[in-house]
Every structure is written in structure tokens, then in C-alpha cells.
Amino acid sequence: MRAASLEGSAQNLSRIVMKFGGTSVADLERIRKVARLVAAEAARGNEVAVVVSAMAGRTNELVAWTDGAGAAAPDLAPSDEEYDVVVASGEQVSAGLLAMTLRNQGLNARSWLGWQAPIITDDAHGKARIEEIPPEKLEAALASGEIPVVAGFQGVDRKGRLTTLGRGAGDLSAVAIAATLRADRCDIYTDVDGVYTTDPRIEERAKRLSRISYEEMLEMASLGAKVLQSRSVELAMAQRVPLRVLSSFAEPGASDNVGTIVCDEEEIVEKRIVSGVAYSRDEAKISLFGLPDHPGVASAIFGGLAEANVNVDMIVQSHSRQADAANMEFTCGKRDAARAVEIVEGLKEKVGLEGVALDDNVAKISVIGVGMRSNTGVAQTMFKALAEKGVNIQVISTSEIKISVLIDAAYTELAVRALHAAYGLDKA
């Protein structure tokens, strides 16, 4: 990796990947603004590659079209491959429009689709994983003075078929390209000016963090924070790609648009006990009653869910009032809830399960901080703050640097504000 600071300078030129999300390229005026930001980096002499998402709302529209096509033609078999062809078109439009705008400003720019780079993936259409990005073509483009504008969210499998990487995977595309190009940093431009201690729309006293560790950001992203996609943070941490999150709405060169740096824990001098409070309303709780309490039952249940690609999060097992029986609760995304219930119901006779219940009126609230490793009483502070507000905890899950609880969805905002204050984050 080239020797350059995260901040960069005119004397210390860098190779930078700039990624712009859907709100940043929502219309032609914003695309022109993005072009000015790109041009400003190029004017400093930096080598710049750009990754773009679809215009805000466009992917949702395209997904709805695929749903409508299935409803309108029930005799046609669904095709994940064709789903990818449709939904990936949004990024193609953004890449082409931005490249045209940059050219109109006198810059050497060209749009690149996933298959042209190429971003090679497996064949899990709709949620493909990147296997490799041969750097030769993009390296050659940069060496010639070109600004490649790459369509995020998409790739190509070994058979030459278009694939998509899953919702929000434009960030993943950018980090993967930054790793391949050995970029000095990857700047993620979005509609906020950095990573905050919690969602400012819920808590107006939320503070922007100047730095956050990869681990903390990974937990926050996976627990509901929408700033970065979790797979992108995971890849950045594995490849040690320096990240910076900043606003695309600031003027080029604005001194106050410094963003948040995502980096190694060792680069953070003063570690807070808790760095942030995250929440997710995209949760469903599934309760299983009367499970036989013997080996192999959990394996059968969660094996069946895994085979159906249902991602399970929090899991709690407790003894039933019946002898040699247990009850179990687990959570998954709302989108997978009906499928999860169907799978578990299908295992009733095999495992001896008595009943299944679904509750999708729940929310997951989490506190995250690397300082938890060396401080006690973090959980007690959380439980006390929620109890004082009359918030009942249904399920608890912990890791080395986070504590998550499942609560009634109606108390989401109250719980976030209470925990933000309890850990002093409003004074950070």
C-alpha cells in the first residue's frame, strides 16, 4: 500500500477510491455535485477510481418490477439470474451519467460495469460473494490517466452471467476495488457527514465520531446502523483498507467535511467504554415450545434454516415446565421470518416440537465499544437505564464489545435515547 495519510495532501499524492451512495447520485444536479468532488481530488494529482450506487429509490423500483413480473406471469418459473439483470441496471445508469458529466468537465473518464472490470463472483445470484478482481484492467486505466467509474453492487460469475452482491453492497464493491488496487484509502460519501454515536434522527444530541475501530464499525453496521454495509467493513478490516465516511453534500475542499475515519483500534488514542448505540427494527422473534431436551435437536433446526439461507441472530434456550423438554427463541430478519416458521413447522415431527410462535413487533437495541473489554458494569448500566424507562427485555445477546437486547418495537426510540444518555454519549 502506498505511503499516505488518511487525510492526504498535495505533497503526498494518493490513490483513492471514492464511493457515492444512492442519495449522492439521486438526480442530475447531485451527479454534477459528485463530479465536482471527483474533479477536486483529481486536481490534487491523486489517482481516482469511483464506485457508484443506483439513484436513490431506483433499486426498490426495479425490485418491485421483478415482483410484479412474477405476479403477472405466475406460469413462468422465477429466475434469479434475470432478477440480477434487472436490478443491476440502476448502477449502470449512474455510472454512465457520472462518466458523461466528468467528460463534460474535460476529464478523462469511462464507465465500467461489473463484468468489464471484472469483478468475479460465485453464482449465488442476488447475494453473490466476490472471489477476485484481477487488477490489470483497472490498473492500466489509472496509469493512462483515466478515472474509472465502476457500477457497484454487481459482478460476473465464472459462466459469464451477471450477478448482484446483495442490497447495500455498493460499499463492498468499493472496498474490494480499493483492496485490489492497493489504494491509500477508500472514501465512502453518503448523506451524513460521518459516523455518529447513534441515529441523529432519534437523538438530536448524537455526536459525530472522529475515529472508530473496524470492530466497532462492523458491530454497528451488522446491528442496524445504515452508514456502512457490514460486509464492506468486514472486508476492509481483513484487508486493512483505510476507510473514511463523509458527506457528498459539502462543497469540494470544505474544511469542516472531515468525516469519520474507520481504522485499527491501535490508532485510537482514547477508547470510550461505549462508542455508540445501534438499533434495528428489521427483526422477528420465533419461539419454539416443547423441544425434546437431548442432543441433535438444535442441529436439526438450525441446519434446516442454514440450508435455506436463513440468517439467525440471537438464540436463547430455557427449560420447559415439562420434564426433559426445553423452549427456545431465536431472531432473524423480518424478510426471512415466514420462511423460517415454515421450515421449523416442517421439522415438527422429526424433532418432536410442540409449537411455534412468531412475533415481528420487536426491535434490537445494541451498545458497542472496544472499551468494554477492560471495564465492568457495562451491562448493569444498560439494564438499569431500560428498567427506569419501563422497557422490558425479552432476549439478551453479548460479545466481547457489544450487548444487544430484544424489546417491544414501540419502545425503540425511548430505549435509544435512554442508553445514549446513560453512557454519556450526549457529552462526548
Tab-separated table of C-alpha atoms in Angstrom, residues 9-381:
chain	number	residue	atom	x	y	z
A	9	SER	CA	-2.004	16.265	0.943
A	10	ALA	CA	-0.890	17.966	-2.201
A	11	GLN	CA	2.672	16.898	-1.461
A	12	ASN	CA	1.754	13.329	-0.578
A	13	LEU	CA	-0.330	12.155	-3.522
A	14	SER	CA	-2.597	9.175	-3.143
A	15	ARG	CA	-4.584	6.539	-4.937
A	16	ILE	CA	-8.161	6.951	-3.771
A	17	VAL	CA	-11.381	5.041	-4.320
A	18	MET	CA	-14.414	7.311	-3.954
A	19	LYS	CA	-17.791	5.656	-3.456
A	20	PHE	CA	-21.100	7.519	-3.801
A	21	GLY	CA	-24.378	6.122	-2.480
A	22	GLY	CA	-27.864	6.457	-3.899
A	23	THR	CA	-28.713	9.779	-2.234
A	24	SER	CA	-25.456	11.239	-3.573
A	25	VAL	CA	-26.457	10.463	-7.179
A	26	ALA	CA	-30.212	10.872	-6.735
A	27	ASP	CA	-30.638	13.284	-9.653
A	28	LEU	CA	-28.634	15.126	-12.292
A	29	GLU	CA	-27.868	18.088	-10.040
A	30	ARG	CA	-26.391	15.802	-7.397
A	31	ILE	CA	-24.441	13.913	-10.034
A	32	ARG	CA	-22.927	17.224	-11.116
A	33	LYS	CA	-22.012	17.850	-7.461
A	34	VAL	CA	-20.366	14.430	-7.274
A	35	ALA	CA	-18.436	15.214	-10.448
A	36	ARG	CA	-17.055	18.354	-8.789
A	37	LEU	CA	-15.908	16.319	-5.773
A	38	VAL	CA	-14.178	13.812	-8.053
A	39	ALA	CA	-12.606	16.587	-10.101
A	40	ALA	CA	-11.264	18.218	-6.939
A	41	GLU	CA	-9.440	15.022	-5.940
A	42	ALA	CA	-8.066	14.605	-9.454
A	43	ALA	CA	-6.902	18.235	-9.451
A	44	ARG	CA	-4.715	17.449	-6.450
A	45	GLY	CA	-2.882	14.966	-8.656
A	46	ASN	CA	-4.383	11.902	-6.995
A	47	GLU	CA	-5.261	8.766	-8.948
A	48	VAL	CA	-9.004	8.340	-8.536
A	49	ALA	CA	-11.365	5.424	-9.122
A	50	VAL	CA	-15.087	5.908	-8.455
A	51	VAL	CA	-17.804	3.440	-7.477
A	52	VAL	CA	-21.474	4.420	-7.689
A	53	SER	CA	-24.796	3.087	-6.473
A	54	ALA	CA	-28.115	3.390	-8.272
A	55	MET	CA	-30.055	6.628	-7.912
A	56	ALA	CA	-31.973	6.766	-4.632
A	57	GLY	CA	-35.122	4.658	-4.822
A	58	ARG	CA	-34.269	3.136	-8.192
A	59	THR	CA	-33.283	-0.311	-6.886
A	60	ASN	CA	-36.508	-0.542	-4.880
A	61	GLU	CA	-38.425	0.320	-8.042
A	62	LEU	CA	-36.580	-2.329	-10.039
A	63	VAL	CA	-37.116	-4.971	-7.349
A	64	ALA	CA	-40.830	-4.126	-7.365
A	65	TRP	CA	-40.850	-4.642	-11.136
A	66	THR	CA	-39.418	-8.132	-10.709
A	67	ASP	CA	-42.086	-8.900	-8.114
A	68	GLY	CA	-44.743	-7.570	-10.493
A	69	ALA	CA	-43.445	-9.663	-13.373
A	70	GLY	CA	-43.761	-12.775	-11.238
A	71	ALA	CA	-47.304	-11.848	-10.180
A	72	ALA	CA	-48.330	-11.023	-13.722
A	73	ALA	CA	-46.970	-14.249	-15.133
A	74	PRO	CA	-47.450	-16.964	-12.491
A	75	ASP	CA	-46.839	-19.689	-15.083
A	76	LEU	CA	-43.254	-18.529	-15.559
A	77	ALA	CA	-40.567	-20.014	-13.344
A	78	PRO	CA	-38.702	-17.376	-11.316
A	79	SER	CA	-35.101	-16.793	-12.407
A	80	ASP	CA	-32.547	-15.349	-10.023
A	81	GLU	CA	-30.266	-14.690	-12.980
A	82	GLU	CA	-32.842	-12.466	-14.644
A	83	TYR	CA	-33.562	-10.732	-11.331
A	84	ASP	CA	-29.905	-9.703	-11.269
A	85	VAL	CA	-30.068	-8.427	-14.851
A	86	VAL	CA	-32.978	-6.160	-13.941
A	87	VAL	CA	-31.876	-4.791	-10.571
A	88	ALA	CA	-28.248	-4.190	-11.623
A	89	SER	CA	-29.347	-1.741	-14.315
A	90	GLY	CA	-29.679	1.117	-11.824
A	91	GLU	CA	-25.927	1.243	-11.211
A	92	GLN	CA	-25.283	1.129	-14.954
A	93	VAL	CA	-27.303	4.325	-15.416
A	94	SER	CA	-25.479	6.107	-12.569
A	95	ALA	CA	-22.036	5.085	-13.859
A	96	GLY	CA	-22.804	6.246	-17.379
A	97	LEU	CA	-24.265	9.584	-16.288
A	98	LEU	CA	-21.365	10.377	-13.958
A	99	ALA	CA	-18.771	9.430	-16.599
A	100	MET	CA	-20.540	11.691	-19.126
A	101	THR	CA	-20.621	14.542	-16.605
A	102	LEU	CA	-16.908	14.170	-15.847
A	103	ARG	CA	-16.142	14.186	-19.570
A	104	ASN	CA	-18.145	17.367	-19.979
A	105	GLN	CA	-15.816	18.896	-17.373
A	106	GLY	CA	-12.816	17.961	-19.514
A	107	LEU	CA	-11.759	14.879	-17.529
A	108	ASN	CA	-10.795	11.512	-18.974
A	109	ALA	CA	-13.490	9.238	-17.530
A	110	ARG	CA	-15.150	5.996	-18.544
A	111	SER	CA	-17.891	3.843	-17.067
A	112	TRP	CA	-17.078	0.250	-16.092
A	113	LEU	CA	-19.665	-2.452	-15.439
A	114	GLY	CA	-19.014	-5.396	-13.146
A	115	TRP	CA	-18.193	-7.777	-15.987
A	116	GLN	CA	-15.778	-5.306	-17.555
A	117	ALA	CA	-13.563	-4.751	-14.501
A	118	PRO	CA	-14.061	-7.732	-13.985
A	119	ILE	CA	-15.491	-8.301	-10.506
A	120	ILE	CA	-15.628	-12.101	-10.449
A	121	THR	CA	-18.115	-13.684	-8.042
A	122	ASP	CA	-19.649	-17.027	-7.212
A	123	ASP	CA	-23.014	-17.915	-8.767
A	124	ALA	CA	-25.239	-17.158	-5.746
A	125	HIS	CA	-27.425	-14.745	-7.689
A	126	GLY	CA	-28.905	-11.947	-5.626
A	127	LYS	CA	-26.290	-12.342	-2.865
A	128	ALA	CA	-23.094	-13.300	-4.666
A	129	ARG	CA	-19.710	-13.145	-2.951
A	130	ILE	CA	-16.671	-11.633	-4.609
A	131	GLU	CA	-13.977	-14.206	-5.409
A	132	GLU	CA	-11.409	-11.991	-7.112
A	133	ILE	CA	-10.877	-8.771	-9.028
A	134	PRO	CA	-7.942	-9.093	-11.426
A	135	PRO	CA	-6.294	-5.652	-11.175
A	136	GLU	CA	-4.721	-5.412	-14.623
A	137	LYS	CA	-7.510	-3.575	-16.483
A	138	LEU	CA	-8.245	-1.020	-13.783
A	139	GLU	CA	-4.525	-0.523	-13.124
A	140	ALA	CA	-3.988	0.185	-16.819
A	141	ALA	CA	-6.858	2.666	-16.840
A	142	LEU	CA	-5.416	4.576	-13.884
A	143	ALA	CA	-1.944	4.527	-15.419
A	144	SER	CA	-3.333	6.150	-18.584
A	145	GLY	CA	-4.845	8.988	-16.562
A	146	GLU	CA	-8.394	7.692	-16.784
A	147	ILE	CA	-10.948	7.976	-13.980
A	148	PRO	CA	-12.796	4.631	-13.986
A	149	VAL	CA	-16.419	4.971	-12.833
A	150	VAL	CA	-17.416	1.496	-11.701
A	151	ALA	CA	-21.003	0.308	-11.244
A	152	GLY	CA	-21.228	-1.010	-7.694
A	153	PHE	CA	-23.365	-3.889	-6.431
A	154	GLN	CA	-22.667	-6.117	-9.437
A	155	GLY	CA	-20.206	-8.664	-10.780
A	156	VAL	CA	-19.986	-11.640	-13.088
A	157	ASP	CA	-19.792	-15.351	-12.340
A	158	ARG	CA	-17.416	-17.866	-13.941
A	159	LYS	CA	-20.024	-18.664	-16.590
A	160	GLY	CA	-20.215	-15.038	-17.679
A	161	ARG	CA	-23.613	-14.331	-16.102
A	162	LEU	CA	-24.297	-11.035	-14.364
A	163	THR	CA	-24.584	-11.269	-10.559
A	164	THR	CA	-25.527	-8.876	-7.780
A	165	LEU	CA	-23.918	-8.784	-4.345
A	166	GLY	CA	-26.926	-8.087	-2.111
A	167	ARG	CA	-28.639	-4.889	-1.018
A	168	GLY	CA	-26.285	-2.128	0.064
A	169	ALA	CA	-23.278	-3.850	-1.494
A	170	GLY	CA	-22.015	-0.794	-3.332
A	171	ASP	CA	-19.800	-0.203	-0.293
A	172	LEU	CA	-18.494	-3.754	-0.634
A	173	SER	CA	-17.646	-3.158	-4.296
A	174	ALA	CA	-15.701	-0.031	-3.361
A	175	VAL	CA	-13.705	-1.693	-0.585
A	176	ALA	CA	-12.921	-4.710	-2.769
A	177	ILE	CA	-11.674	-2.457	-5.567
A	178	ALA	CA	-9.636	-0.410	-3.067
A	179	ALA	CA	-8.006	-3.603	-1.781
A	180	THR	CA	-7.283	-4.829	-5.305
A	181	LEU	CA	-5.759	-1.507	-6.346
A	182	ARG	CA	-3.839	-1.174	-3.067
A	183	ALA	CA	-5.486	2.200	-2.603
A	184	ASP	CA	-4.317	4.533	0.135
A	185	ARG	CA	-7.871	4.983	1.294
A	186	CYS	CA	-11.497	4.370	0.394
A	187	ASP	CA	-13.783	7.362	0.866
A	188	ILE	CA	-17.457	6.488	1.339
A	189	TYR	CA	-19.613	9.512	0.513
A	190	THR	CA	-23.150	9.441	1.837
A	191	ASP	CA	-25.919	11.743	3.084
A	192	VAL	CA	-24.363	12.131	6.544
A	193	ASP	CA	-21.019	13.684	7.446
A	194	GLY	CA	-19.671	10.705	9.358
A	195	VAL	CA	-20.471	8.002	11.887
A	196	TYR	CA	-22.496	9.183	14.879
A	197	THR	CA	-22.907	7.842	18.387
A	198	THR	CA	-26.457	6.971	17.367
A	199	ASP	CA	-29.043	7.949	14.771
A	200	PRO	CA	-29.339	11.778	14.908
A	201	ARG	CA	-32.936	11.475	13.706
A	202	ILE	CA	-33.784	9.823	17.033
A	203	GLU	CA	-31.337	11.592	19.344
A	204	GLU	CA	-30.530	15.176	18.360
A	205	ARG	CA	-27.589	15.196	20.793
A	206	ALA	CA	-25.801	12.422	18.910
A	207	LYS	CA	-22.146	13.283	18.246
A	208	ARG	CA	-20.002	12.596	15.209
A	209	LEU	CA	-17.062	10.308	15.972
A	210	SER	CA	-13.675	11.385	14.590
A	211	ARG	CA	-12.434	7.774	14.626
A	212	ILE	CA	-13.961	4.370	15.140
A	213	SER	CA	-12.329	0.953	15.064
A	214	TYR	CA	-13.058	-1.618	12.373
A	215	GLU	CA	-14.522	-3.933	15.019
A	216	GLU	CA	-16.862	-1.291	16.413
A	217	MET	CA	-17.973	-0.252	12.936
A	218	LEU	CA	-18.564	-3.876	11.975
A	219	GLU	CA	-20.762	-4.392	15.021
A	220	MET	CA	-22.650	-1.146	14.405
A	221	ALA	CA	-23.200	-1.983	10.734
A	222	SER	CA	-24.405	-5.510	11.466
A	223	LEU	CA	-26.641	-4.283	14.295
A	224	GLY	CA	-28.638	-1.776	12.297
A	225	ALA	CA	-26.505	1.305	11.647
A	226	LYS	CA	-27.057	2.225	7.992
A	227	VAL	CA	-23.857	4.202	7.375
A	228	LEU	CA	-21.803	1.283	6.029
A	229	GLN	CA	-22.706	-2.192	4.841
A	230	SER	CA	-21.383	-4.855	7.248
A	231	ARG	CA	-19.696	-6.995	4.570
A	232	SER	CA	-17.758	-3.964	3.373
A	233	VAL	CA	-16.431	-3.285	6.876
A	234	GLU	CA	-15.524	-6.945	7.314
A	235	LEU	CA	-13.518	-6.875	4.097
A	236	ALA	CA	-11.862	-3.560	4.990
A	237	MET	CA	-10.800	-4.993	8.343
A	238	ALA	CA	-9.431	-8.181	6.757
A	239	GLN	CA	-7.533	-6.291	4.040
A	240	ARG	CA	-6.650	-3.295	6.236
A	241	VAL	CA	-8.221	-0.840	3.817
A	242	PRO	CA	-8.416	2.618	5.451
A	243	LEU	CA	-11.982	3.938	5.286
A	244	ARG	CA	-13.362	7.425	5.640
A	245	VAL	CA	-17.083	8.248	5.819
A	246	LEU	CA	-18.036	11.784	4.801
A	247	SER	CA	-20.789	13.861	3.238
A	248	SER	CA	-21.300	14.235	-0.503
A	249	PHE	CA	-23.344	17.388	0.085
A	250	ALA	CA	-20.413	19.516	1.280
A	251	GLU	CA	-18.577	21.716	-1.177
A	252	PRO	CA	-15.316	20.336	-2.585
A	253	GLY	CA	-12.457	21.146	-0.227
A	254	ALA	CA	-14.761	22.202	2.658
A	255	SER	CA	-12.597	22.304	5.780
A	256	ASP	CA	-15.368	21.005	8.034
A	257	ASN	CA	-16.096	17.902	5.914
A	258	VAL	CA	-13.525	15.712	7.668
A	259	GLY	CA	-15.830	12.745	8.241
A	260	THR	CA	-15.104	9.713	10.379
A	261	ILE	CA	-12.037	7.523	9.930
A	262	VAL	CA	-12.513	3.757	10.331
A	263	CYS	CA	-9.186	2.298	11.386
A	264	ASP	CA	-7.308	-0.167	13.601
A	265	GLU	CA	-8.104	0.014	17.295
A	266	GLU	CA	-4.439	0.834	17.988
A	267	GLU	CA	-4.818	4.109	16.082
A	268	ILE	CA	-7.433	5.374	18.546
A	269	VAL	CA	-5.680	7.040	21.470
A	270	GLU	CA	-8.604	7.370	23.886
A	271	LYS	CA	-11.018	4.462	23.785
A	272	ARG	CA	-14.545	5.040	25.056
A	273	ILE	CA	-16.273	2.339	27.068
A	274	VAL	CA	-19.237	2.632	24.698
A	275	SER	CA	-18.863	4.321	21.312
A	276	GLY	CA	-22.389	4.037	20.015
A	277	VAL	CA	-25.964	2.820	20.293
A	278	ALA	CA	-27.427	0.981	17.300
A	279	TYR	CA	-30.920	-0.287	16.651
A	280	SER	CA	-32.727	-2.455	14.134
A	281	ARG	CA	-36.452	-2.706	13.523
A	282	ASP	CA	-35.919	-5.406	10.915
A	283	GLU	CA	-36.247	-8.180	13.468
A	284	ALA	CA	-38.593	-11.093	14.068
A	285	LYS	CA	-38.635	-13.395	17.087
A	286	ILE	CA	-39.544	-17.037	16.639
A	287	SER	CA	-40.388	-19.073	19.721
A	288	LEU	CA	-40.262	-22.868	19.822
A	289	PHE	CA	-42.113	-24.733	22.570
A	290	GLY	CA	-41.753	-28.241	23.933
A	291	LEU	CA	-38.472	-29.233	22.331
A	292	PRO	CA	-37.028	-32.578	23.446
A	293	ASP	CA	-34.015	-31.749	25.603
A	294	HIS	CA	-31.428	-34.030	24.039
A	295	PRO	CA	-28.501	-33.740	21.591
A	296	GLY	CA	-29.205	-33.237	17.891
A	297	VAL	CA	-32.397	-31.179	18.152
A	298	ALA	CA	-30.754	-27.764	17.784
A	299	SER	CA	-28.575	-29.118	14.982
A	300	ALA	CA	-31.619	-30.297	13.032
A	301	ILE	CA	-33.442	-26.988	13.441
A	302	PHE	CA	-30.594	-24.628	12.644
A	303	GLY	CA	-29.224	-26.938	9.981
A	304	GLY	CA	-32.537	-26.685	8.151
A	305	LEU	CA	-32.517	-22.904	8.491
A	306	ALA	CA	-28.935	-22.693	7.229
A	307	GLU	CA	-29.744	-24.795	4.169
A	308	ALA	CA	-32.494	-22.300	3.339
A	309	ASN	CA	-30.044	-19.393	3.794
A	310	VAL	CA	-31.984	-18.014	6.758
A	311	ASN	CA	-29.581	-15.950	8.850
A	312	VAL	CA	-30.223	-16.497	12.564
A	313	ASP	CA	-29.031	-13.993	15.157
A	314	MET	CA	-29.941	-14.118	18.842
A	315	ILE	CA	-30.612	-17.570	20.320
A	316	VAL	CA	-31.841	-18.368	23.829
A	317	GLN	CA	-32.818	-21.766	25.254
A	318	SER	CA	-34.555	-22.368	28.560
A	319	HIS	CA	-36.048	-25.336	30.387
A	320	SER	CA	-39.716	-26.057	29.938
A	321	ARG	CA	-42.075	-26.891	32.774
A	322	GLN	CA	-42.313	-30.354	31.271
A	323	ALA	CA	-39.664	-32.878	32.182
A	324	ASP	CA	-36.900	-33.405	29.588
A	325	ALA	CA	-38.230	-30.544	27.451
A	326	ALA	CA	-36.959	-27.089	26.555
A	327	ASN	CA	-38.170	-23.894	24.958
A	328	MET	CA	-36.105	-21.877	22.514
A	329	GLU	CA	-36.244	-18.410	20.976
A	330	PHE	CA	-34.231	-17.013	18.089
A	331	THR	CA	-34.344	-13.956	15.871
A	332	CYS	CA	-33.973	-13.430	12.136
A	333	GLY	CA	-34.752	-10.699	9.648
A	334	LYS	CA	-38.414	-9.954	9.000
A	335	ARG	CA	-37.963	-10.883	5.357
A	336	ASP	CA	-36.953	-14.420	6.361
A	337	ALA	CA	-39.459	-14.852	9.183
A	338	ALA	CA	-42.274	-16.582	7.279
A	339	ARG	CA	-39.798	-18.919	5.608
A	340	ALA	CA	-38.176	-19.717	8.959
A	341	VAL	CA	-41.534	-20.598	10.509
A	342	GLU	CA	-42.347	-22.792	7.520
A	343	ILE	CA	-39.042	-24.662	7.874
A	344	VAL	CA	-39.444	-25.182	11.608
A	345	GLU	CA	-43.047	-26.314	11.185
A	346	GLY	CA	-41.811	-28.864	8.659
A	347	LEU	CA	-39.441	-30.264	11.287
A	348	LYS	CA	-42.140	-30.708	13.944
A	349	GLU	CA	-42.469	-34.472	13.651
A	350	LYS	CA	-38.768	-35.071	13.101
A	351	VAL	CA	-37.633	-33.270	16.250
A	352	GLY	CA	-40.776	-33.648	18.366
A	353	LEU	CA	-41.551	-29.935	18.538
A	354	GLU	CA	-44.897	-28.978	20.094
A	355	GLY	CA	-45.473	-25.395	18.909
A	356	VAL	CA	-44.110	-22.367	17.054
A	357	ALA	CA	-44.935	-18.670	17.515
A	358	LEU	CA	-43.842	-15.619	15.515
A	359	ASP	CA	-43.551	-12.057	16.808
A	360	ASP	CA	-42.338	-9.426	14.340
A	361	ASN	CA	-43.218	-6.458	16.538
A	362	VAL	CA	-39.783	-6.358	18.136
A	363	ALA	CA	-36.593	-4.310	17.847
A	364	LYS	CA	-32.955	-4.998	18.663
A	365	ILE	CA	-31.056	-2.341	20.619
A	366	SER	CA	-27.279	-2.623	20.981
A	367	VAL	CA	-24.446	-0.784	22.714
A	368	ILE	CA	-20.985	-1.138	21.181
A	369	GLY	CA	-17.491	-0.240	22.356
A	370	VAL	CA	-13.986	-1.693	22.443
A	371	GLY	CA	-13.668	-0.249	25.954
A	372	MET	CA	-15.993	-2.992	27.204
A	373	ARG	CA	-13.028	-5.367	27.191
A	374	SER	CA	-11.409	-3.583	30.119
A	375	ASN	CA	-14.372	-2.141	32.023
A	376	THR	CA	-17.004	-3.718	34.246
A	377	GLY	CA	-20.609	-2.722	34.832
A	378	VAL	CA	-21.497	-2.020	31.216
A	379	ALA	CA	-24.390	-4.497	31.183
A	380	GLN	CA	-25.682	-3.280	34.540
A	381	THR	CA	-25.806	0.293	33.229
